[in-house]
XYZ file of C-alpha atoms in Angstrom:
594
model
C 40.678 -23.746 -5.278
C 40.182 -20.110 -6.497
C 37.880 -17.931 -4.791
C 35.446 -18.111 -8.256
C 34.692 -22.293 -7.009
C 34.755 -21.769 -3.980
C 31.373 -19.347 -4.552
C 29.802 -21.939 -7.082
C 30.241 -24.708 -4.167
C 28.605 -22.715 -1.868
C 26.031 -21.887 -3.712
C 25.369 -25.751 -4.850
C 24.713 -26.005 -0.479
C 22.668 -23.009 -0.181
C 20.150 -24.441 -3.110
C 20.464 -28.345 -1.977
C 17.376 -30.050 -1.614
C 17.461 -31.254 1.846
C 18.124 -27.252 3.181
C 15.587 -26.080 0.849
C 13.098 -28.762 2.099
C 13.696 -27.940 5.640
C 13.314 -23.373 5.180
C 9.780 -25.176 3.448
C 8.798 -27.177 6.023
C 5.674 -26.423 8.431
C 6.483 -24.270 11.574
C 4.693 -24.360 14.792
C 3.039 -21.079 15.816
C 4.321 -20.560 19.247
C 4.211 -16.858 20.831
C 8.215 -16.985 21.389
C 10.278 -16.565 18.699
C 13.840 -16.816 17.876
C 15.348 -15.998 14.703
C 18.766 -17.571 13.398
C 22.093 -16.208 13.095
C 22.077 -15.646 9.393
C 25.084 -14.791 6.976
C 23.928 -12.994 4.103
C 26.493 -13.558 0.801
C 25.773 -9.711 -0.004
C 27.963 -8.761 2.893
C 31.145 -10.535 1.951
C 30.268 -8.981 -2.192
C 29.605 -5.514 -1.459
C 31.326 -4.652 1.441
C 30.217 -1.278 2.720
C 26.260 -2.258 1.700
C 24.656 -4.195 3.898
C 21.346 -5.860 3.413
C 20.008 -8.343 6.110
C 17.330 -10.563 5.828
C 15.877 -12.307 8.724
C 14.210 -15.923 8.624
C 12.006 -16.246 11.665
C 11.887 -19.678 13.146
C 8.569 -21.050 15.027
C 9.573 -24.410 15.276
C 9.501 -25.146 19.175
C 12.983 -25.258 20.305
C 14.634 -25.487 16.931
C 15.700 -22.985 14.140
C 14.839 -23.931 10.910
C 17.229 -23.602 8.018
C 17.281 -21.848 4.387
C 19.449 -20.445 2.093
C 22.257 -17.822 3.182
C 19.859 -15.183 2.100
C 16.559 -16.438 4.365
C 15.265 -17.026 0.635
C 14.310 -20.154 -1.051
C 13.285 -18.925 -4.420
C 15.442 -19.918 -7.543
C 17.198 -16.865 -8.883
C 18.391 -16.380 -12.897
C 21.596 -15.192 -13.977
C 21.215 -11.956 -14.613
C 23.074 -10.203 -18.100
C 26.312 -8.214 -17.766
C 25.432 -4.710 -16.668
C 22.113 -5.624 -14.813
C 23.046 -5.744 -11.147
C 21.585 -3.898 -8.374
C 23.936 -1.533 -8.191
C 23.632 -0.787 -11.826
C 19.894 -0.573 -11.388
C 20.748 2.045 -9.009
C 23.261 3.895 -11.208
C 20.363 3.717 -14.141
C 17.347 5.837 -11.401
C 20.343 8.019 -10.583
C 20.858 8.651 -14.187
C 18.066 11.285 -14.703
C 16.472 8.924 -16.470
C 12.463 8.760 -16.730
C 11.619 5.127 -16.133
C 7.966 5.690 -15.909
C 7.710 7.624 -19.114
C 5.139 10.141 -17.538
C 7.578 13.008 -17.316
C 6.714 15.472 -14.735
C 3.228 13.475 -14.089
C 5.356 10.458 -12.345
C 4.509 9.686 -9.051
C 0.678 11.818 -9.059
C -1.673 9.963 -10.701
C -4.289 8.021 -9.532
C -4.792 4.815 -11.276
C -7.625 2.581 -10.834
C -7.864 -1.316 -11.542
C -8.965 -1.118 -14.621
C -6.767 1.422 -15.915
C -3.676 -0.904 -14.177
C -4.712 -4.139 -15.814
C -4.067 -1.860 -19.455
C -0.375 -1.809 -18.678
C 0.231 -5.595 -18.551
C 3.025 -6.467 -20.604
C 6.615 -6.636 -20.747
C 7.302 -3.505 -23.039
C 4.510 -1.419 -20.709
C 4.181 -3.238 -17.393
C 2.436 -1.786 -14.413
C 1.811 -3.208 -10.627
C 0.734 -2.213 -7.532
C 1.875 -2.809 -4.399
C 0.670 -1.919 -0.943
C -2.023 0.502 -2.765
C 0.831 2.255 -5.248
C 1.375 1.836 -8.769
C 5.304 1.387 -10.095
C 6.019 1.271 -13.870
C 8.572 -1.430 -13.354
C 9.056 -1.739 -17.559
C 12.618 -1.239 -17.456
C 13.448 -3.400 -14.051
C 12.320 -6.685 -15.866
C 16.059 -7.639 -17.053
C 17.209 -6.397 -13.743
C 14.698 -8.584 -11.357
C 16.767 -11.152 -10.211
C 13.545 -13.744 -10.118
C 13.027 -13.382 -13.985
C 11.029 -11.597 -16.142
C 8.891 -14.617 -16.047
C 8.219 -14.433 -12.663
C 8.218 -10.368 -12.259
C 5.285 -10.876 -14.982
C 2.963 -12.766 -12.702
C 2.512 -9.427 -10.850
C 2.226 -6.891 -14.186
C -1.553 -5.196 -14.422
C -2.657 -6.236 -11.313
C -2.503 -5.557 -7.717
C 0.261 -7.752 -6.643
C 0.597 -7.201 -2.988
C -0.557 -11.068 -2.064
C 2.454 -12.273 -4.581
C 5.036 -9.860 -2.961
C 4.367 -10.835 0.614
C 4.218 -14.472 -0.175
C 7.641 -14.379 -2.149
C 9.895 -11.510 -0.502
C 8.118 -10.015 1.708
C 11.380 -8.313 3.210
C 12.494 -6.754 0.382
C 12.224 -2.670 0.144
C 10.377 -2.244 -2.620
C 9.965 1.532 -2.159
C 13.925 2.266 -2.509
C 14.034 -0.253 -5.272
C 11.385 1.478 -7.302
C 11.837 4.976 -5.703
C 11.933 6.357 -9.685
C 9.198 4.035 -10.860
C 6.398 5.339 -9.527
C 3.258 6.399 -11.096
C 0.602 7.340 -8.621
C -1.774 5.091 -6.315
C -4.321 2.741 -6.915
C -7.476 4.009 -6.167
C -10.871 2.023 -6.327
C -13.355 4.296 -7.942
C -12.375 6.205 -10.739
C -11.781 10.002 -9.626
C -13.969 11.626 -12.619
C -16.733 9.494 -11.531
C -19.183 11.762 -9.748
C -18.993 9.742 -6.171
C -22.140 11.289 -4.842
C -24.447 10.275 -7.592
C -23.033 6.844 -7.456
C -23.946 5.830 -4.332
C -27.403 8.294 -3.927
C -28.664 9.420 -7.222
C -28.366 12.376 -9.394
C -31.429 14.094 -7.342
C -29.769 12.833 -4.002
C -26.183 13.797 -4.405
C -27.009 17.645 -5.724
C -29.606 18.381 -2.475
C -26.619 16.420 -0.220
C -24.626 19.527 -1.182
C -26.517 21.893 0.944
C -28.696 19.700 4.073
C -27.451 17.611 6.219
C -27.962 14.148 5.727
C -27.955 10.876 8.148
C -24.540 8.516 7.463
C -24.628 5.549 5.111
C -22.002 2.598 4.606
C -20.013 4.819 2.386
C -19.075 7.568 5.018
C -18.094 5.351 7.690
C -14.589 5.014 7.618
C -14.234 2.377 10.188
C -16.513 -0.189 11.653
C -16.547 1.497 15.332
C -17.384 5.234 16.340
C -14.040 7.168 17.133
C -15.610 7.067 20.383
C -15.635 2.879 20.912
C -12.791 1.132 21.636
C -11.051 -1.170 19.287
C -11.025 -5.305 20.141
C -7.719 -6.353 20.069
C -6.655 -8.759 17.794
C -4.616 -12.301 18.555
C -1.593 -10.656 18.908
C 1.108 -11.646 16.454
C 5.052 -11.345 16.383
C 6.107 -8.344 14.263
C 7.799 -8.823 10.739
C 11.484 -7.742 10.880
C 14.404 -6.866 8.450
C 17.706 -5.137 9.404
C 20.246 -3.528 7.235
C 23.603 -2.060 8.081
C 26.591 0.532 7.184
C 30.463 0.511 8.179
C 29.263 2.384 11.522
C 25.717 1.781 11.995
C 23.172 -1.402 12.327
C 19.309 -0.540 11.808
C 16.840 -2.982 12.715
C 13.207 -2.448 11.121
C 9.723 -3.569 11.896
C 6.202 -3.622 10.381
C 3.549 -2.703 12.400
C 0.473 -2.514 11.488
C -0.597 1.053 8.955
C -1.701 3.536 11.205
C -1.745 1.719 14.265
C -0.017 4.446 15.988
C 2.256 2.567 18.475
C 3.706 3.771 21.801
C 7.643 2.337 21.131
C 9.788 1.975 23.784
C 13.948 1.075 23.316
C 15.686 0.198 26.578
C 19.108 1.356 27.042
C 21.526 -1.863 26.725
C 23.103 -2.575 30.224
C 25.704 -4.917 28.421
C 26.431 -2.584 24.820
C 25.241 -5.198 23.487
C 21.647 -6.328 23.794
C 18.695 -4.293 23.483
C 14.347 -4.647 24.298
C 12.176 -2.922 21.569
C 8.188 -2.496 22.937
C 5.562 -1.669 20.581
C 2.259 -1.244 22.396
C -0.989 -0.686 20.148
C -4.570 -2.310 19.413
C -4.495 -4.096 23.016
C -1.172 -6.118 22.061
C 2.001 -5.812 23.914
C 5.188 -6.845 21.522
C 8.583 -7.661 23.179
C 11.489 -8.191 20.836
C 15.264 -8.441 22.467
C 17.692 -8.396 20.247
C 21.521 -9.461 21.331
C 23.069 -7.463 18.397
C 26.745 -9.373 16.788
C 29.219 -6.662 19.024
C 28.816 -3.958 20.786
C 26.525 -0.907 19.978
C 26.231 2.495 21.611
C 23.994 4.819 23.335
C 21.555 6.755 22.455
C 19.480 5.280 19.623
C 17.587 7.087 16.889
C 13.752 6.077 15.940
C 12.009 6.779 12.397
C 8.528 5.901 12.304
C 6.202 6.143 9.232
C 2.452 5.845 10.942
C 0.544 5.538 7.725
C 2.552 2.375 6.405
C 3.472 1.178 10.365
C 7.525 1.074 9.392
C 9.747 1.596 12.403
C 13.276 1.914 12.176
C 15.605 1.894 15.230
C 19.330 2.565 14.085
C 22.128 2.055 16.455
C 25.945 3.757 16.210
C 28.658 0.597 16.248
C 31.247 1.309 18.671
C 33.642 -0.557 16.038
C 33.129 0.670 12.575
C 33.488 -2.987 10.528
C 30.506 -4.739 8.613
C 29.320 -7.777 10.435
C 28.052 -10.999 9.414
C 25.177 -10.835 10.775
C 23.108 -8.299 12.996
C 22.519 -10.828 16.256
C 20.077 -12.641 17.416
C 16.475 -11.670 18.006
C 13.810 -12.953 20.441
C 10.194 -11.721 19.893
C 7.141 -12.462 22.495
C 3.713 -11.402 21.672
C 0.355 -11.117 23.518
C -3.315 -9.633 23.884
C -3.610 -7.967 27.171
C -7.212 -6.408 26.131
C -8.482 -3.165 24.703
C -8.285 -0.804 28.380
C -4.792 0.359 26.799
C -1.967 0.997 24.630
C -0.833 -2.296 25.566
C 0.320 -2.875 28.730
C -1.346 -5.114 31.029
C -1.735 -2.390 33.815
C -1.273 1.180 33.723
C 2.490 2.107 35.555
C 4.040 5.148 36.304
C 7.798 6.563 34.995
C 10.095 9.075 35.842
C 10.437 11.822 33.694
C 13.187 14.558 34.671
C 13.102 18.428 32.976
C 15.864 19.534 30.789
C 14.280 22.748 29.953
C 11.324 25.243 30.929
C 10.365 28.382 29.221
C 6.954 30.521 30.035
C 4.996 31.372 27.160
C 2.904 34.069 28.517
C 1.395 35.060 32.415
C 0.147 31.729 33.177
C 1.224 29.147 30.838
C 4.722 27.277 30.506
C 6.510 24.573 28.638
C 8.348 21.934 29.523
C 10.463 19.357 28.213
C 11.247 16.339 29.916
C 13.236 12.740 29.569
C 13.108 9.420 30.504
C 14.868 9.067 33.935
C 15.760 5.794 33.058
C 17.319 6.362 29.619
C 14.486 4.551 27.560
C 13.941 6.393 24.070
C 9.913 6.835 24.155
C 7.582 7.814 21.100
C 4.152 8.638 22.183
C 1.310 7.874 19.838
C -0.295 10.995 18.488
C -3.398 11.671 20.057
C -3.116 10.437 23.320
C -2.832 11.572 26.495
C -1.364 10.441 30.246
C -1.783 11.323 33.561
C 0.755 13.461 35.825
C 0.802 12.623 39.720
C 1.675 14.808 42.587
C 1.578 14.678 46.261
C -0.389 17.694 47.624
C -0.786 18.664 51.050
C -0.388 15.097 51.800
C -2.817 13.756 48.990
C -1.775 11.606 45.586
C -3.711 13.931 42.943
C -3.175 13.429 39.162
C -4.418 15.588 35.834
C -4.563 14.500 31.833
C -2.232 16.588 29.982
C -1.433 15.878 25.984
C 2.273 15.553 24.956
C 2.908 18.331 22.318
C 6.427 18.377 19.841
C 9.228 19.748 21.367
C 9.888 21.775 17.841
C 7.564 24.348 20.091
C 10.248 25.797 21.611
C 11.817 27.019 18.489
C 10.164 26.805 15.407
C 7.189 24.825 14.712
C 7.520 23.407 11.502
C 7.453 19.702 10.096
C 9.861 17.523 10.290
C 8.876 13.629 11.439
C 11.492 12.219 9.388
C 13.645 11.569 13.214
C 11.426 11.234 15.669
C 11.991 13.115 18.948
C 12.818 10.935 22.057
C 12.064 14.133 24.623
C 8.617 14.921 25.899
C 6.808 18.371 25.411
C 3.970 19.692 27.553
C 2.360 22.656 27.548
C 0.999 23.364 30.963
C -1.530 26.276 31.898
C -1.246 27.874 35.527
C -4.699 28.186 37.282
C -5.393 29.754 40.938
C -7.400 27.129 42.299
C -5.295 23.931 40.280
C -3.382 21.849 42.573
C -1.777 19.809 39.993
C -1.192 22.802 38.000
C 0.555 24.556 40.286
C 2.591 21.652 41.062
C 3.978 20.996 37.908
C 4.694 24.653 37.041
C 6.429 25.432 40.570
C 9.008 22.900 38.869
C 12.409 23.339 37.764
C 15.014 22.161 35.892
C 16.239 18.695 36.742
C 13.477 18.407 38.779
C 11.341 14.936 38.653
C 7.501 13.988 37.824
C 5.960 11.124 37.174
C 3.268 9.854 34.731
C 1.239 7.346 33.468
C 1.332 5.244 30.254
C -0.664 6.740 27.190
C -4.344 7.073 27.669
C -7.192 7.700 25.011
C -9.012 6.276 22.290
C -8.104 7.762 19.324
C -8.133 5.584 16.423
C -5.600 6.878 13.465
C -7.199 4.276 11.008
C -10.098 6.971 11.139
C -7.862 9.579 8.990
C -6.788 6.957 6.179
C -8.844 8.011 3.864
C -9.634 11.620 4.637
C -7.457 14.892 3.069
C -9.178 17.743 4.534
C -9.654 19.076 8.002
C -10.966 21.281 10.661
C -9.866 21.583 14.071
C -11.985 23.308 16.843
C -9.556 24.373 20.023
C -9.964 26.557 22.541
C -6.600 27.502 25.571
C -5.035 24.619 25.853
C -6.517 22.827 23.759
C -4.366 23.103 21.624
C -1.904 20.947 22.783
C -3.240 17.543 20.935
C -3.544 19.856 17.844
C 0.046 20.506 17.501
C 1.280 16.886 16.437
C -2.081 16.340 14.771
C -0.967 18.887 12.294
C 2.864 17.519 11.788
C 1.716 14.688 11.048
C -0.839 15.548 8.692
C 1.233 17.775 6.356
C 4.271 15.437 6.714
C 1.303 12.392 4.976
C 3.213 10.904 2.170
C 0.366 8.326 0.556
C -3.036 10.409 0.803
C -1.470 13.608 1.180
C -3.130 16.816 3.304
C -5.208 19.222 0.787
C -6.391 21.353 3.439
C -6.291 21.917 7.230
C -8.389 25.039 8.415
C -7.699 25.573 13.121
C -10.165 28.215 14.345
C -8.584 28.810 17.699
C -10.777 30.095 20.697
C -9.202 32.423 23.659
C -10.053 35.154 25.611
C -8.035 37.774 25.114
C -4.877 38.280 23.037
C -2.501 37.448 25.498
C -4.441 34.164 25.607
C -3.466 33.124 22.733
C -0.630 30.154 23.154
C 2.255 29.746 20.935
C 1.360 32.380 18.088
C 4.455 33.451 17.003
C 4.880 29.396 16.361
C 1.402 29.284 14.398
C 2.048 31.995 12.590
C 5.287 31.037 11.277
C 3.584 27.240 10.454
C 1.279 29.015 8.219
C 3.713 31.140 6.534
C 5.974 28.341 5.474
C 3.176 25.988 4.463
C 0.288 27.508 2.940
C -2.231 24.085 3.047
C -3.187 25.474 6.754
C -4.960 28.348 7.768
C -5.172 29.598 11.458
C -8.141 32.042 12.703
C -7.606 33.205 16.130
C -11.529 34.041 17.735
C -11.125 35.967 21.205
C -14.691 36.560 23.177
C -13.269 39.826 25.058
C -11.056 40.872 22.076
C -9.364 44.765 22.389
C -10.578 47.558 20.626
C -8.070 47.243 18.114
C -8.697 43.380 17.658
C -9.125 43.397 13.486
C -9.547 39.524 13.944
C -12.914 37.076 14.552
C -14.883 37.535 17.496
C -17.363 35.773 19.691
C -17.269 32.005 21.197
C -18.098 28.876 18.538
C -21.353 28.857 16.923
C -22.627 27.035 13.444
C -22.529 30.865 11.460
C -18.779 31.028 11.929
C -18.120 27.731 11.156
C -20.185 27.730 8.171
C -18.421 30.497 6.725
C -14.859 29.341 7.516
C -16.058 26.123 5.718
C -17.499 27.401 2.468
C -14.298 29.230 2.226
C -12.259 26.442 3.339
C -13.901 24.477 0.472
C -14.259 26.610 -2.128
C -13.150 25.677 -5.732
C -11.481 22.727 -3.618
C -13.620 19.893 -5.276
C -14.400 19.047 -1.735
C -17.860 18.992 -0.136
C -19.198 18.893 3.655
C -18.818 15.195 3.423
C -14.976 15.457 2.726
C -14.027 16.935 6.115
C -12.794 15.277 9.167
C -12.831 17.476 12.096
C -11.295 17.457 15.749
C -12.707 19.258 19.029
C -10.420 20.094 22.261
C -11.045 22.550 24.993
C -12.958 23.006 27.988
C -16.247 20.464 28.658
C -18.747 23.281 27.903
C -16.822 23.913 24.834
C -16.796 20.812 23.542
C -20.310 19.866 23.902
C -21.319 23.321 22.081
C -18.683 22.577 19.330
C -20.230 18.812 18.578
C -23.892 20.785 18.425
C -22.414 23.399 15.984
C -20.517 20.759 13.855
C -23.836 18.901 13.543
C -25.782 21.514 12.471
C -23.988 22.716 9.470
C -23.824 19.150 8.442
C -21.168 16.945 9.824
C -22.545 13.481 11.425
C -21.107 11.841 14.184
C -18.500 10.042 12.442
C -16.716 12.505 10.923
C -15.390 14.273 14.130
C -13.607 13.335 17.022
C -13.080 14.733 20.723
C -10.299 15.109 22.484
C -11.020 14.653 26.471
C -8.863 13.549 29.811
């Protein structure tokens, strides 16, 4: 039989009734799943390109079954010259396949405007809040243009998810972008919608008490969030000649603490996502062997984690394993876990930054790979004169001790801290009499900082004073590094005493120089003669002014601006005052404490 039938035979199994019926058939929520060993046909047709899809079975006890692919829809036979690799070759091409020239990718689009495009010779839809032109991937879709056109002109992110929800859509239609979809119409004064012409011009210059439409979330930054029923995660894999990633969808902005254990066998693996009160186990037992250390890439705002593992043979499997996921609600005290434990950290490297302040970066002793959520903050213990004592301290990005620029894409697996020296500090002094290769322990990831709270925000101002600083640092990665709702503006007014108070400036600086969205004031109360820069401790005058310059011919007003607090108690309490009085309201700042 040649190698042609063979193909068509399979593929008269994959679609038969009976297997089609059963992928179909109700599943039984349990909170332990397992998914099936899959064989996807794209393996054995491209070779080197991998794509895996993963078919997660609830049944109790037994896998359900589907196509090869995990996919029950019916698929068309596509014209010569309209594969997915051709697809690819046409958005490598140069190309413009949204026909917007050098406006692709930054417009904002609202419904109405979306709905205009609804055709097959000028189709638009939106998924997951951005707009593709997808008017020249109709003969490529391998559903149909009949089917692709249920989605055209509207927001088809329900239709996606309930079809292919696995598919990556954003490398697909990478060149097809347009913009995002936005709900109000930009040119629409937003002020006067919502108050009145007479309101929204004296809302300019008093302050004003918070309606619906300037809360950005239904709890104070201050409240902790009630978990939700915890749910598995949604997973997809993919792999190259000599390396297996395995991806999962957590929820946008959710901000999770992720944990990867180092395999004792080679060969299987525990990923941990902790976030929102929910603690998610998923164990994977990958095809063959894999080896050590793993690489994470996280993208907060849309909740995508990839962990990508080297093979220690270099072939293309036929599948990625086997995967086990457990989910649960263990309340809204935490991150996730149930209690709060304590790990081993060890220092690799410590380097002072001035007379009473080091840095320190530390590992796992156990080999996990950790990612902290921005934000948040843990506890370090140490035995003093006989006595368990412990201190909050805020993990900063190791990039400090070089240069301290953005770069997210890989996340860092090492821990930074920034640690100030004071006389009378026990714990202080017992974490900077430390050394290389020397050992401390800490707790999980404290704090109640809710990342949901920045969605929709573009502008900011951050209040620190000495160290704090520290949960500043990946604030401000983070926040330039914002691919959806990008950062406009971010304006740090940073307090200290003197000038050899001032903590990682040569860093700053540098940050500033290269890019030009953020703007650092240093504000010493016992500046030098010679000091040509602010002086004085926080107040509402200086803040004012840095604001009307911060928003000048921005577009922006008071109400635009999200701002963060961290230093001393005194401080912040004095800070909150000040940020009130020039016209901020409670829910448009948050505080950092321990």
């Amino acid at each position: 039989m040649s190698a042609d039938k063979k193909l068509r035979e399979k593929g008269k199994d994959r679609k038969s009734p009976t297997r089609l019926n059963q992928f179909l058939a109700p599943k039984t929520a349990t909170s332990k799943l397992q998914i099936p060993v899959l064989v996807p046909p794209v393996l054995k047709q491209v070779g080197k390109l991998a794509v895996g899809v993963a078919s997660v079975s609830t049944s109790a006890g037994n896998a359900s079954s589907g196509s090869a692919t995990g996919n029950p829809r019916n698929k068309v036979a596509l014209q010569p010259g309209h594969s997915l690799m051709d697809w690819i070759r046409l958005g490598s091409s140069g190309k413009d396949l949204t026909g917007l020239g050098a406006r692709a990718g930054t417009l904002t689009v609202t419904k109405t405007e979306l709905a205009k495009h609804n055709n097959k010779h000028d189709g638009w839809l939106s998924i997951r809040g951005r707009v593709y032109c997808i008017t020249h991937y109709f003969p490529f879709h391998p559903g149909g243009e009949e089917e692709l056109m249920r989605g055209v002109g509207v927001d088809a992110t329900s239709l996606f998810d309930e079809v292919h929800p696995w598919v990556n859509y954003e490398q697909i239609l990478q060149k097809c972008l347009v913009g995002k979809l936005v709900t109000v119409d930009p040119s629409i004064n937003k002020e006067a919608l919502f108050y009145g012409e007479q309101q929204a011009q004296s809302a300019k210059t008093d302050s004003f008490s918070p309606t619906k439409s300037d809360v950005l979330s239904p709890t104070s930054s201050a409240e902790p969030l009630e978990p939700e029923p915890a749910e598995p995660l949604r997973f997809d894999w993919i792999q190259k000649t000599g390396s297996i990633s395995v991806i999962f969808y957590t929820k946008a902005f959710s901000n999770p603490l992720v944990q990867v254990s180092k395999p004792e066998d080679d060969q299987s693996v525990t990923i941990i996502f902790c976030y929102d009160g929910s603690m998610l186990v998923n164990d994977i037992k990958f095809h063959a062997k894999i080896s050590w250390p793993c690489e994470v890439n996280m993208v907060i705002e849309t909740g995508k984690v990839e962990v990508v593992f080297r093979k220690c043979i270099g072939v293309i499997w036929d599948t990625y394993g086997v995967l086990q996921q457990q989910a649960k609600s263990v309340g809204s005290g935490s991150l996730g876990s149930p209690k709060q434990y304590k790990s081993t950290y060890v220092i690799n490297k410590k380097s002072q930054v001035n007379y009473n302040t080091w840095m320190f970066s530390l590992h796992r002793k156990d080999k996990q790979k950790v990612i902290m959520p921005i934000g948040r903050h843990f506890r370090i213990y140490g035995v003093v004169d006989g006595t368990e004592m412990s201190r909050s301290y805020t993990p900063v990005p190791e990039s400090v001790f070089d240069s301290f620029l953005p770069n997210r894409a890989s996340m860092n697996h090492n821990m930074g801290l920034v640690i100030k020296r004071y006389s009378d500090g026990k714990i202080s002094r017992f974490i900077t009499d430390k050394n290389e290769e020397d050992e401390i322990e800490m707790s999980d990831p404290l704090g109640l900082f809710n990342m949901k709270l920045l969605e929709k925000r573009e502008t900011f101002l951050m209040l620190a004073a000495g160290t704090g600083i520290t949960p500043m640092l990946n604030l401000i990665i983070f926040l330039l590094e914002r691919r959806v709702k990008k950062c406009q503006f971010i304006r740090l007014l940073f307090f200290n005493r003197t000038e050899q108070d001032i903590l990682l400036s040569t860093q700053l600086e540098q940050l500033a120089e290269a890019d030009k969205r953020i703007k650092i004031d240093n504000v010493l109360s016992e500046p030098s003669d010679d000091w040509k820069g602010l002086k004085g401790h926080v107040n509402a005058q200086l803040i004012e002014s840095c604001l009307q310059e911060h928003l000048q011919d921005t577009g922006y007003t008071i109400r635009s601006i999200y701002g963060f607090i961290c230093g001393p108690p005194k401080f912040n309490e004095k800070s909150k005052q000040e940020l009130t009085s020039v016209g901020l309201n409670k829910e448009q700042f948050h505080t950092f404490g321990g």
